[in-house]
CSV table of C-alpha atoms in Angstrom, one decimal:
chain,number,residue,atom,x,y,z
C,1,UNK,CA,-38.7,-125.0,-71.4
C,2,UNK,CA,-40.5,-121.8,-70.6
C,3,UNK,CA,-42.6,-121.8,-67.5
C,4,UNK,CA,-46.4,-121.2,-67.3
C,5,UNK,CA,-47.5,-117.7,-68.4
C,6,UNK,CA,-48.0,-115.2,-65.6
C,7,UNK,CA,-51.6,-114.4,-64.8
C,8,UNK,CA,-50.7,-111.0,-63.3
C,9,UNK,CA,-51.5,-108.8,-66.3
C,10,UNK,CA,-54.9,-110.6,-66.8
C,11,UNK,CA,-55.7,-109.9,-63.1
C,12,UNK,CA,-54.6,-106.3,-63.3
C,13,UNK,CA,-57.9,-104.8,-64.5
C,14,UNK,CA,-60.1,-106.3,-61.7
C,15,UNK,CA,-57.4,-105.7,-59.1
C,16,UNK,CA,-57.1,-102.0,-60.2
C,17,UNK,CA,-60.9,-101.4,-60.3
C,18,UNK,CA,-61.5,-103.3,-57.0
C,19,UNK,CA,-58.9,-101.3,-55.1
C,20,UNK,CA,-60.2,-98.1,-56.6
C,21,UNK,CA,-63.8,-98.8,-55.6
C,22,UNK,CA,-62.8,-100.0,-52.1
C,23,UNK,CA,-60.8,-96.8,-51.5
C,24,UNK,CA,-63.7,-94.7,-52.8
C,25,UNK,CA,-66.1,-96.4,-50.4
C,26,UNK,CA,-63.8,-95.6,-47.5
C,27,UNK,CA,-63.3,-92.0,-48.7
C,28,UNK,CA,-67.1,-91.5,-49.0
C,29,UNK,CA,-67.7,-93.0,-45.6
C,30,UNK,CA,-65.2,-90.7,-43.9
C,31,UNK,CA,-65.5,-87.4,-45.8
C,32,UNK,CA,-68.6,-87.1,-48.1
C,33,UNK,CA,-72.1,-86.2,-47.1
C,34,UNK,CA,-75.1,-84.5,-48.7
C,35,UNK,CA,-76.0,-80.9,-48.2
C,36,UNK,CA,-78.2,-80.5,-45.1
C,37,UNK,CA,-81.8,-79.7,-45.9
C,38,UNK,CA,-82.7,-76.1,-45.2
C,39,UNK,CA,-85.0,-75.3,-42.3
C,40,UNK,CA,-86.6,-72.4,-44.3
C,41,UNK,CA,-89.4,-73.3,-46.6
C,42,UNK,CA,-88.2,-70.6,-49.0
C,43,UNK,CA,-84.7,-72.1,-49.3
C,44,UNK,CA,-86.3,-75.6,-49.7
C,45,UNK,CA,-88.3,-74.4,-52.6
C,46,UNK,CA,-85.2,-72.8,-54.1
C,47,UNK,CA,-83.3,-76.1,-53.9
C,48,UNK,CA,-86.2,-77.9,-55.4
C,49,UNK,CA,-86.4,-75.5,-58.4
C,50,UNK,CA,-82.7,-75.9,-59.0
C,51,UNK,CA,-83.0,-79.7,-59.1
C,52,UNK,CA,-86.0,-79.6,-61.4
C,53,UNK,CA,-84.3,-77.1,-63.7
C,54,UNK,CA,-80.9,-79.0,-63.8
C,55,UNK,CA,-81.9,-82.7,-63.7
C,56,UNK,CA,-83.6,-82.8,-67.1
C,57,UNK,CA,-80.4,-81.4,-68.7
C,58,UNK,CA,-78.4,-83.9,-66.6
C,59,UNK,CA,-80.4,-86.8,-68.0
C,60,UNK,CA,-79.9,-85.6,-71.5
C,61,UNK,CA,-76.2,-85.5,-71.0
C,62,UNK,CA,-76.3,-89.0,-69.6
C,63,UNK,CA,-78.0,-90.3,-72.7
C,64,UNK,CA,-75.4,-88.5,-74.8
C,65,UNK,CA,-72.4,-90.0,-73.1
C,66,UNK,CA,-73.7,-93.5,-72.4
C,67,UNK,CA,-75.8,-94.2,-75.5
C,68,UNK,CA,-74.9,-91.6,-78.1
C,69,UNK,CA,-71.1,-91.5,-77.7
C,70,UNK,CA,-71.0,-95.3,-77.1
C,71,UNK,CA,-72.8,-96.1,-80.3
C,72,UNK,CA,-70.7,-93.5,-82.3
C,73,UNK,CA,-67.6,-95.6,-81.4
C,74,UNK,CA,-69.1,-98.8,-82.8
C,75,UNK,CA,-68.0,-98.2,-86.4
C,76,UNK,CA,-65.3,-100.8,-85.8
C,77,UNK,CA,-67.2,-104.0,-86.8
C,78,UNK,CA,-65.5,-106.5,-84.4
C,79,UNK,CA,-65.0,-104.0,-81.5
C,80,UNK,CA,-68.6,-102.9,-80.7
C,81,UNK,CA,-68.9,-104.6,-77.3
C,82,UNK,CA,-65.5,-103.2,-76.3
C,83,UNK,CA,-66.4,-99.7,-77.5
C,84,UNK,CA,-69.7,-99.6,-75.6
C,85,UNK,CA,-68.4,-101.2,-72.5
C,86,UNK,CA,-65.1,-99.4,-72.2
C,87,UNK,CA,-66.9,-96.1,-72.8
C,88,UNK,CA,-69.4,-96.9,-70.0
C,89,UNK,CA,-66.6,-98.0,-67.7
C,90,UNK,CA,-64.4,-95.0,-68.3
C,91,UNK,CA,-67.4,-92.6,-67.7
C,92,UNK,CA,-68.1,-94.1,-64.3
C,93,UNK,CA,-64.4,-94.4,-63.3
C,94,UNK,CA,-63.5,-90.9,-64.4
C,95,UNK,CA,-66.6,-89.3,-62.9
C,96,UNK,CA,-65.9,-90.8,-59.5
C,97,UNK,CA,-62.2,-89.9,-59.7
C,98,UNK,CA,-63.0,-86.3,-60.6
C,99,UNK,CA,-65.6,-86.1,-57.8
C,100,UNK,CA,-62.9,-87.0,-55.3
C,101,UNK,CA,-60.3,-84.6,-56.7
C,102,UNK,CA,-62.7,-81.7,-57.1
C,103,UNK,CA,-64.0,-82.3,-53.6
C,104,UNK,CA,-60.5,-82.2,-52.1
C,105,UNK,CA,-59.4,-79.2,-54.0
C,106,UNK,CA,-62.5,-76.9,-54.0
C,107,UNK,CA,-65.2,-78.2,-51.6
C,108,UNK,CA,-63.4,-79.6,-48.6
C,109,UNK,CA,-64.7,-77.6,-45.6
C,110,UNK,CA,-64.6,-78.6,-41.9
C,111,UNK,CA,-63.5,-82.1,-42.8
C,112,UNK,CA,-66.5,-82.8,-45.0
C,113,UNK,CA,-67.4,-82.6,-48.7
C,114,UNK,CA,-71.0,-81.7,-49.3
C,115,UNK,CA,-72.3,-83.4,-52.4
C,116,UNK,CA,-75.0,-82.0,-54.7
C,117,UNK,CA,-76.2,-82.4,-58.2
C,118,UNK,CA,-74.1,-79.5,-59.5
C,119,UNK,CA,-70.8,-81.0,-58.2
C,120,UNK,CA,-71.8,-84.4,-59.8
C,121,UNK,CA,-72.5,-82.6,-63.1
C,122,UNK,CA,-69.1,-80.8,-63.1
C,123,UNK,CA,-67.4,-84.2,-62.4
C,124,UNK,CA,-69.2,-85.7,-65.4
C,125,UNK,CA,-67.9,-82.9,-67.6
C,126,UNK,CA,-64.4,-83.8,-66.5
C,127,UNK,CA,-65.1,-87.4,-67.5
C,128,UNK,CA,-66.1,-86.2,-71.0
C,129,UNK,CA,-62.4,-85.3,-71.6
C,130,UNK,CA,-61.4,-88.9,-71.1
C,131,UNK,CA,-64.1,-90.3,-73.4
C,132,UNK,CA,-63.0,-88.0,-76.2
C,133,UNK,CA,-59.3,-88.6,-75.8
C,134,UNK,CA,-59.5,-92.3,-75.9
C,135,UNK,CA,-60.9,-92.0,-79.4
C,136,UNK,CA,-57.4,-91.4,-80.7
C,137,UNK,CA,-56.2,-94.9,-79.6
C,138,UNK,CA,-59.5,-96.8,-79.7
C,139,UNK,CA,-59.0,-100.5,-80.5
C,140,UNK,CA,-55.2,-100.5,-80.1
C,141,UNK,CA,-55.0,-100.1,-76.3
C,142,UNK,CA,-56.0,-102.4,-73.4
C,143,UNK,CA,-58.5,-101.6,-70.7
C,144,UNK,CA,-55.7,-101.2,-68.2
C,145,UNK,CA,-54.0,-98.6,-70.4
C,146,UNK,CA,-57.3,-96.7,-70.8
C,147,UNK,CA,-57.8,-96.6,-67.0
C,148,UNK,CA,-54.3,-95.4,-66.4
C,149,UNK,CA,-54.8,-92.7,-69.1
C,150,UNK,CA,-58.0,-91.6,-67.3
C,151,UNK,CA,-56.2,-91.5,-63.9
C,152,UNK,CA,-53.6,-89.2,-65.3
C,153,UNK,CA,-55.9,-87.0,-67.5
C,154,UNK,CA,-58.5,-86.0,-64.9
C,155,UNK,CA,-56.1,-84.1,-62.5
C,156,UNK,CA,-54.4,-82.4,-65.4
C,157,UNK,CA,-57.7,-81.4,-66.9
C,158,UNK,CA,-58.8,-79.9,-63.5
C,159,UNK,CA,-55.6,-77.9,-63.3
C,160,UNK,CA,-55.9,-76.7,-66.9
C,161,UNK,CA,-59.5,-75.7,-66.4
C,162,UNK,CA,-58.6,-73.8,-63.2
C,163,UNK,CA,-55.9,-71.8,-65.1
C,164,UNK,CA,-58.1,-71.1,-68.1
C,165,UNK,CA,-61.3,-70.2,-66.3
C,166,UNK,CA,-60.2,-68.8,-62.9
C,167,UNK,CA,-56.8,-67.3,-63.6
C,168,UNK,CA,-57.3,-66.1,-67.2
C,169,UNK,CA,-61.0,-65.5,-67.0
C,170,UNK,CA,-61.9,-67.2,-70.3
C,171,UNK,CA,-65.6,-67.3,-71.2
C,172,UNK,CA,-66.4,-70.8,-72.4
C,173,UNK,CA,-69.8,-72.0,-71.1
C,174,UNK,CA,-70.0,-74.9,-73.5
C,175,UNK,CA,-66.5,-76.3,-72.9
C,176,UNK,CA,-65.2,-75.7,-76.4
C,177,UNK,CA,-61.7,-74.7,-75.1
C,178,UNK,CA,-61.6,-76.4,-71.7
C,179,UNK,CA,-63.1,-79.8,-72.8
C,180,UNK,CA,-63.0,-80.3,-76.6
C,181,UNK,CA,-59.7,-78.8,-77.4
C,182,UNK,CA,-58.0,-80.0,-74.3
C,183,UNK,CA,-59.2,-83.6,-74.7
C,184,UNK,CA,-58.4,-83.7,-78.4
C,185,UNK,CA,-54.7,-82.7,-78.1
C,186,UNK,CA,-54.2,-84.8,-75.0
C,187,UNK,CA,-55.4,-87.8,-76.9
C,188,UNK,CA,-53.2,-87.0,-79.9
C,189,UNK,CA,-50.2,-86.6,-77.5
C,190,UNK,CA,-50.9,-90.0,-76.0
C,191,UNK,CA,-51.2,-91.6,-79.4
C,192,UNK,CA,-47.9,-90.0,-80.6
C,193,UNK,CA,-46.0,-91.2,-77.5
C,194,UNK,CA,-47.6,-94.6,-77.3
C,195,UNK,CA,-47.0,-95.6,-80.9
C,196,UNK,CA,-43.9,-93.5,-81.3
C,197,UNK,CA,-42.8,-93.1,-84.9
C,198,UNK,CA,-44.2,-96.3,-86.3
C,199,UNK,CA,-46.5,-96.0,-89.3
C,200,UNK,CA,-49.9,-97.5,-88.4
C,201,UNK,CA,-51.1,-99.4,-91.5
C,202,UNK,CA,-54.7,-100.2,-92.1
C,203,UNK,CA,-55.7,-103.2,-89.9
C,204,UNK,CA,-57.9,-105.9,-91.5
C,205,UNK,CA,-60.4,-105.5,-88.7
C,206,UNK,CA,-60.5,-101.8,-89.0
C,207,UNK,CA,-62.7,-101.3,-92.0
C,208,UNK,CA,-66.3,-100.5,-91.1
C,209,UNK,CA,-69.2,-102.6,-92.3
C,210,UNK,CA,-72.7,-101.3,-93.3
C,211,UNK,CA,-74.1,-102.6,-90.0
C,212,UNK,CA,-71.4,-101.0,-87.8
C,213,UNK,CA,-71.7,-97.7,-89.7
C,214,UNK,CA,-75.4,-97.8,-89.2
C,215,UNK,CA,-75.0,-98.2,-85.4
C,216,UNK,CA,-72.5,-95.4,-85.4
C,217,UNK,CA,-74.9,-93.1,-87.3
C,218,UNK,CA,-77.6,-93.8,-84.8
C,219,UNK,CA,-75.1,-92.6,-82.1
C,220,UNK,CA,-74.6,-89.4,-84.1
C,221,UNK,CA,-78.3,-88.8,-84.2
C,222,UNK,CA,-78.6,-89.2,-80.5
C,223,UNK,CA,-75.8,-86.9,-79.8
C,224,UNK,CA,-77.2,-84.3,-82.3
C,225,UNK,CA,-80.6,-84.3,-80.5
C,226,UNK,CA,-79.3,-83.9,-77.0
C,227,UNK,CA,-76.3,-81.6,-77.6
C,228,UNK,CA,-78.0,-78.3,-76.7
C,229,UNK,CA,-78.4,-79.6,-73.2
C,230,UNK,CA,-74.7,-80.2,-72.9
C,231,UNK,CA,-74.0,-76.6,-74.0
C,232,UNK,CA,-76.7,-74.9,-72.0
C,233,UNK,CA,-76.8,-76.8,-68.7
C,234,UNK,CA,-74.3,-74.4,-66.9
C,235,UNK,CA,-76.2,-71.3,-67.9
C,236,UNK,CA,-78.6,-69.6,-65.5
C,237,UNK,CA,-82.2,-70.4,-66.5
C,238,UNK,CA,-82.9,-67.0,-68.2
C,239,UNK,CA,-82.1,-65.3,-71.4
C,240,UNK,CA,-78.5,-66.6,-71.5
C,241,UNK,CA,-79.7,-70.3,-71.4
C,242,UNK,CA,-82.3,-69.5,-74.0
C,243,UNK,CA,-79.7,-68.0,-76.3
C,244,UNK,CA,-77.4,-71.0,-75.8
C,245,UNK,CA,-80.1,-73.4,-76.8
C,246,UNK,CA,-81.1,-71.5,-79.9
C,247,UNK,CA,-77.6,-70.8,-81.0
C,248,UNK,CA,-76.6,-74.5,-80.6
C,249,UNK,CA,-79.6,-75.7,-82.6
C,250,UNK,CA,-78.9,-73.3,-85.4
C,251,UNK,CA,-75.2,-74.2,-85.5
C,252,UNK,CA,-75.9,-77.9,-85.5
C,253,UNK,CA,-78.6,-77.7,-88.1
C,254,UNK,CA,-76.2,-75.7,-90.4
C,255,UNK,CA,-73.4,-78.2,-89.8
C,256,UNK,CA,-75.7,-81.1,-90.7
C,257,UNK,CA,-76.7,-79.6,-94.1
C,258,UNK,CA,-73.2,-78.3,-94.9
C,259,UNK,CA,-71.7,-81.8,-94.2
C,260,UNK,CA,-73.9,-83.3,-96.9
C,261,UNK,CA,-72.8,-80.6,-99.3
C,262,UNK,CA,-69.1,-80.8,-98.6
C,263,UNK,CA,-69.0,-84.6,-98.5
C,264,UNK,CA,-70.8,-84.9,-101.9
C,265,UNK,CA,-68.6,-82.4,-103.5
C,266,UNK,CA,-65.4,-84.1,-102.4
C,267,UNK,CA,-66.5,-87.5,-103.7
C,268,UNK,CA,-66.1,-88.0,-107.4
C,269,UNK,CA,-69.4,-89.9,-107.8
C,270,UNK,CA,-71.2,-87.5,-105.5
C,271,UNK,CA,-72.1,-90.1,-102.9
C,272,UNK,CA,-71.9,-89.4,-99.2
C,273,UNK,CA,-69.2,-90.6,-96.9
C,274,UNK,CA,-70.7,-92.0,-93.7
C,275,UNK,CA,-67.6,-91.0,-91.8
C,276,UNK,CA,-68.1,-87.4,-92.8
C,277,UNK,CA,-71.8,-87.5,-91.9
C,278,UNK,CA,-71.2,-89.2,-88.5
C,279,UNK,CA,-68.7,-86.5,-87.4
C,280,UNK,CA,-69.4,-83.3,-89.5
C,281,UNK,CA,-73.0,-83.2,-88.3
C,282,UNK,CA,-71.7,-82.7,-84.7
C,283,UNK,CA,-69.0,-80.2,-85.5
C,284,UNK,CA,-71.3,-77.2,-85.1
C,285,UNK,CA,-72.0,-78.2,-81.5
C,286,UNK,CA,-68.3,-78.2,-80.7
C,287,UNK,CA,-67.6,-74.8,-82.2
C,288,UNK,CA,-70.6,-72.9,-80.9
C,289,UNK,CA,-70.1,-73.8,-77.2
C,290,UNK,CA,-67.7,-71.0,-76.5
C,291,UNK,CA,-70.0,-68.3,-77.8
C,292,UNK,CA,-73.4,-70.0,-77.3
C,293,UNK,CA,-74.8,-67.6,-74.7
C,294,UNK,CA,-73.2,-64.5,-76.0
C,295,UNK,CA,-75.4,-62.0,-77.8
C,296,UNK,CA,-74.3,-63.0,-81.3
C,297,UNK,CA,-76.8,-62.7,-84.2
C,298,UNK,CA,-78.5,-65.9,-85.4
C,299,UNK,CA,-76.7,-65.7,-88.7
C,300,UNK,CA,-73.4,-66.0,-86.8
C,301,UNK,CA,-74.5,-69.3,-85.3
C,302,UNK,CA,-75.5,-70.6,-88.8
C,303,UNK,CA,-72.2,-69.4,-90.3
C,304,UNK,CA,-70.1,-70.9,-87.5
C,305,UNK,CA,-71.9,-74.2,-87.8
C,306,UNK,CA,-71.3,-74.3,-91.6
C,307,UNK,CA,-67.7,-73.4,-91.3
C,308,UNK,CA,-67.1,-76.0,-88.6
C,309,UNK,CA,-68.6,-78.7,-90.8
C,310,UNK,CA,-66.4,-77.7,-93.7
C,311,UNK,CA,-63.2,-77.8,-91.7
C,312,UNK,CA,-64.2,-81.2,-90.2
C,313,UNK,CA,-64.9,-82.8,-93.6
C,314,UNK,CA,-61.7,-81.3,-95.1
C,315,UNK,CA,-59.8,-82.6,-92.1
C,316,UNK,CA,-60.9,-86.1,-92.7
C,317,UNK,CA,-60.3,-85.9,-96.4
C,318,UNK,CA,-56.9,-84.2,-96.4
C,319,UNK,CA,-55.4,-83.4,-93.0
C,320,UNK,CA,-55.6,-86.8,-91.3
C,321,UNK,CA,-53.8,-88.6,-94.1
C,322,UNK,CA,-51.2,-85.9,-94.2
C,323,UNK,CA,-50.5,-86.0,-90.5
C,324,UNK,CA,-50.3,-89.8,-90.7
C,325,UNK,CA,-47.7,-89.6,-93.5
C,326,UNK,CA,-45.6,-86.7,-92.2
C,327,UNK,CA,-45.9,-87.0,-88.5
C,328,UNK,CA,-46.9,-90.7,-88.2
C,329,UNK,CA,-49.8,-89.5,-86.0
C,330,UNK,CA,-52.5,-92.0,-85.4
C,331,UNK,CA,-56.0,-90.8,-84.8
C,332,UNK,CA,-58.4,-93.7,-84.9
C,333,UNK,CA,-61.7,-91.8,-84.5
C,334,UNK,CA,-60.7,-88.5,-86.1
C,335,UNK,CA,-61.0,-86.5,-82.9
C,336,UNK,CA,-58.8,-83.8,-84.4
C,337,UNK,CA,-61.4,-83.2,-87.1
C,338,UNK,CA,-64.4,-83.3,-84.8
C,339,UNK,CA,-63.1,-81.7,-81.6
C,340,UNK,CA,-59.8,-80.0,-82.4
C,341,UNK,CA,-60.4,-78.1,-85.6
C,342,UNK,CA,-63.9,-76.9,-84.9
C,343,UNK,CA,-62.8,-76.1,-81.3
C,344,UNK,CA,-60.0,-73.8,-82.6
C,345,UNK,CA,-62.5,-72.2,-85.0
C,346,UNK,CA,-64.9,-71.6,-82.1
C,347,UNK,CA,-62.2,-70.1,-79.9
C,348,UNK,CA,-61.3,-67.7,-82.8
C,349,UNK,CA,-64.9,-66.9,-83.1
C,350,UNK,CA,-65.1,-66.0,-79.4
C,351,UNK,CA,-62.3,-63.4,-79.9
C,352,UNK,CA,-64.2,-61.8,-82.7
C,353,UNK,CA,-67.5,-62.0,-80.8
C,354,UNK,CA,-66.1,-60.2,-77.8
C,355,UNK,CA,-64.7,-57.4,-80.0
C,356,UNK,CA,-67.6,-57.0,-82.4
C,357,UNK,CA,-70.5,-57.5,-79.9
C,358,UNK,CA,-69.0,-54.9,-77.5
C,359,UNK,CA,-69.0,-52.3,-80.2
C,360,UNK,CA,-72.4,-53.1,-81.5
C,361,UNK,CA,-74.0,-52.8,-78.1
C,362,UNK,CA,-72.0,-49.9,-76.6
C,363,UNK,CA,-73.9,-48.2,-73.9
C,364,UNK,CA,-76.0,-51.3,-73.1
C,365,UNK,CA,-75.7,-53.7,-70.3
C,366,UNK,CA,-72.4,-55.6,-70.7
C,367,UNK,CA,-73.9,-58.7,-69.1
C,368,UNK,CA,-75.9,-59.1,-72.3
C,369,UNK,CA,-72.6,-60.0,-74.0
C,370,UNK,CA,-71.1,-62.4,-71.7
C,371,UNK,CA,-72.0,-65.7,-70.1
C,372,UNK,CA,-73.9,-65.5,-66.8
C,373,UNK,CA,-73.5,-69.1,-65.9
C,374,UNK,CA,-70.2,-70.6,-64.8
C,375,UNK,CA,-68.2,-67.6,-65.8
C,376,UNK,CA,-70.4,-64.8,-64.4
C,377,UNK,CA,-67.8,-63.9,-61.8
C,378,UNK,CA,-65.5,-62.7,-64.6
C,379,UNK,CA,-67.8,-59.7,-65.3
C,380,UNK,CA,-66.9,-57.1,-62.7
C,381,UNK,CA,-68.3,-53.6,-62.5
C,382,UNK,CA,-69.5,-53.6,-66.1
C,383,UNK,CA,-66.2,-54.7,-67.6
C,384,UNK,CA,-65.3,-57.7,-69.6
C,385,UNK,CA,-63.1,-60.0,-67.6
C,386,UNK,CA,-59.7,-58.4,-66.9
C,387,UNK,CA,-58.6,-55.3,-68.8
C,388,UNK,CA,-61.8,-54.5,-70.6
C,389,UNK,CA,-62.8,-55.7,-74.1
C,390,UNK,CA,-59.3,-56.0,-75.5
C,391,UNK,CA,-58.1,-57.8,-72.4
C,392,UNK,CA,-60.9,-60.3,-72.6
C,393,UNK,CA,-60.1,-61.0,-76.3
C,394,UNK,CA,-56.5,-61.7,-75.3
C,395,UNK,CA,-57.7,-63.9,-72.5
C,396,UNK,CA,-59.7,-66.0,-75.0
C,397,UNK,CA,-56.6,-66.4,-77.2
C,398,UNK,CA,-54.4,-67.2,-74.2
C,399,UNK,CA,-56.9,-69.9,-73.0
C,400,UNK,CA,-56.6,-71.6,-76.4
C,401,UNK,CA,-52.8,-71.6,-76.2
C,402,UNK,CA,-52.9,-73.0,-72.6
C,403,UNK,CA,-55.3,-75.7,-73.5
C,404,UNK,CA,-53.3,-76.9,-76.6
C,405,UNK,CA,-49.9,-76.6,-75.0
C,406,UNK,CA,-50.7,-78.2,-71.6
C,407,UNK,CA,-52.7,-81.0,-73.1
C,408,UNK,CA,-50.1,-81.9,-75.7
C,409,UNK,CA,-47.3,-82.0,-73.2
C,410,UNK,CA,-49.3,-84.0,-70.6
C,411,UNK,CA,-50.5,-86.4,-73.3
C,412,UNK,CA,-47.0,-87.1,-74.5
C,413,UNK,CA,-45.9,-87.9,-70.9
C,414,UNK,CA,-49.0,-90.1,-70.3
C,415,UNK,CA,-48.5,-91.9,-73.6
C,416,UNK,CA,-44.9,-92.7,-72.6
C,417,UNK,CA,-46.2,-94.2,-69.3
C,418,UNK,CA,-48.7,-96.3,-71.1
C,419,UNK,CA,-45.9,-98.2,-72.8
C,420,UNK,CA,-45.2,-100.1,-69.6
C,421,UNK,CA,-45.4,-103.9,-70.4
C,422,UNK,CA,-47.5,-104.7,-67.3
C,423,UNK,CA,-50.4,-102.7,-68.9
C,424,UNK,CA,-50.9,-105.5,-71.4
C,425,UNK,CA,-51.1,-103.6,-74.7
C,426,UNK,CA,-52.5,-106.0,-77.3
C,427,UNK,CA,-50.2,-107.0,-80.2
C,428,UNK,CA,-51.0,-105.4,-83.5
C,429,UNK,CA,-52.5,-108.6,-85.0
C,430,UNK,CA,-55.0,-108.9,-82.2
C,431,UNK,CA,-56.3,-105.3,-82.1
C,432,UNK,CA,-59.9,-104.4,-82.8
C,433,UNK,CA,-61.3,-107.7,-81.6
C,434,UNK,CA,-63.9,-108.1,-78.9
C,435,UNK,CA,-62.9,-111.7,-78.3
C,436,UNK,CA,-59.8,-110.5,-76.4
C,437,UNK,CA,-62.0,-109.1,-73.6
C,438,UNK,CA,-65.4,-110.8,-73.9
C,439,UNK,CA,-66.8,-114.3,-74.0
C,440,UNK,CA,-68.6,-114.3,-77.4
C,441,UNK,CA,-70.4,-117.2,-79.0
C,442,UNK,CA,-69.3,-117.1,-82.6
C,443,UNK,CA,-72.1,-117.3,-85.2
C,444,UNK,CA,-70.1,-119.2,-87.7
C,445,UNK,CA,-66.6,-120.0,-86.7
C,446,UNK,CA,-64.1,-120.1,-89.5
C,447,UNK,CA,-62.2,-123.2,-90.5
C,448,UNK,CA,-59.1,-122.0,-88.7
C,449,UNK,CA,-60.9,-120.7,-85.6
C,450,UNK,CA,-58.9,-117.5,-85.9
C,451,UNK,CA,-60.8,-115.6,-83.2
C,452,UNK,CA,-60.3,-118.2,-80.5
C,453,UNK,CA,-56.7,-118.8,-81.5
C,454,UNK,CA,-56.1,-115.1,-81.3
C,455,UNK,CA,-57.5,-114.8,-77.8
C,456,UNK,CA,-55.5,-117.8,-76.7
C,457,UNK,CA,-52.4,-116.4,-78.3
C,458,UNK,CA,-52.8,-113.2,-76.3
C,459,UNK,CA,-53.3,-115.1,-73.0
C,460,UNK,CA,-50.2,-117.1,-73.7
C,461,UNK,CA,-48.2,-114.0,-74.5
C,462,UNK,CA,-49.2,-112.2,-71.3
């Protein structure tokens, strides 16, 4: 007779999180402090202005990630509690982990890390990569697997960003290449290695319901409203930030309208697909990020928003089923269509923008063509990046190649690690169910009590 089931896997999540938070408390007590207040009134006023100009954007991004993205993931009808909670948990875990790593790598001076709002914002941007990547395996992975995935992804993202921005000099103020493309292909790599070559058939609990689609659509609207803050927050509060906001609004407005057109034309009866609307409306924000604060004409922002919506909708309609059949690639939330394809389109647009804008404004101030936020250091003595205009265009293309290649390789390795049995991956028949992780009072339990039996079956298995 088999012995009693081990409780170790069920205790792994609180054990992992408890040890992590305890270690972080010790680390902060020993090494982290706030910036010392300036003794000069002028400097004090400067710091106050920086806080007042940055914190409203920071709040908008918090609403995007906690509420908007969380609700966007609730399209799975029996996985809403898990989607919201795991998204919230991963945001906090990844942000703290990124804060530690960034502090040790870039801000460790005289035995101390001086914390400020900007460093916290950069750490939250690193956490965004995890929130996007998990969309590829949403519902089929355990919380322990997601935390291990975040633990691996954050340092790889920081290294990739350093190579792309610092070494190559890529201009990407909105994170199109460094965040969206990297996180997309990292997530797809994890999915491919985690599920290997098995064909993922449609799960009975996977089909959205009208109420779950409505909640997901509300998340889309929240993301749509606050997206300009995500793109513009790293710009200096001058013309560049103004351009970034305007270009993002134009691109996202065009993508929303074009999504309706494309989705209606692809359906035989002309009715809209909610999946298209939930994702295509945001595609413009992904694509515009890399050129948002460049001096591109308004029509370019509109065109880029429309094209990104078209490739997103076509991706859902044709490419995702094709990749599933030919490559057995599982992409639960369609992150390739929302983040990968529009991201590649935006990266290509940045190459064109660098070449065309420099010719159109020859003899003018080169700083009008390039971001003056996080990448301002790449403009040296009136030149674009390294090697002039042509060199900068090559750098943009090289940044795209590095982001795709590094993220895919790292994702495959991480996905292989997630196959460890101790991480308690749920069996296929018990995926997409909140009852595995939450105490839920059923409204009307079925005659066979399938939800409770499923939860008990998983506990017995692990």
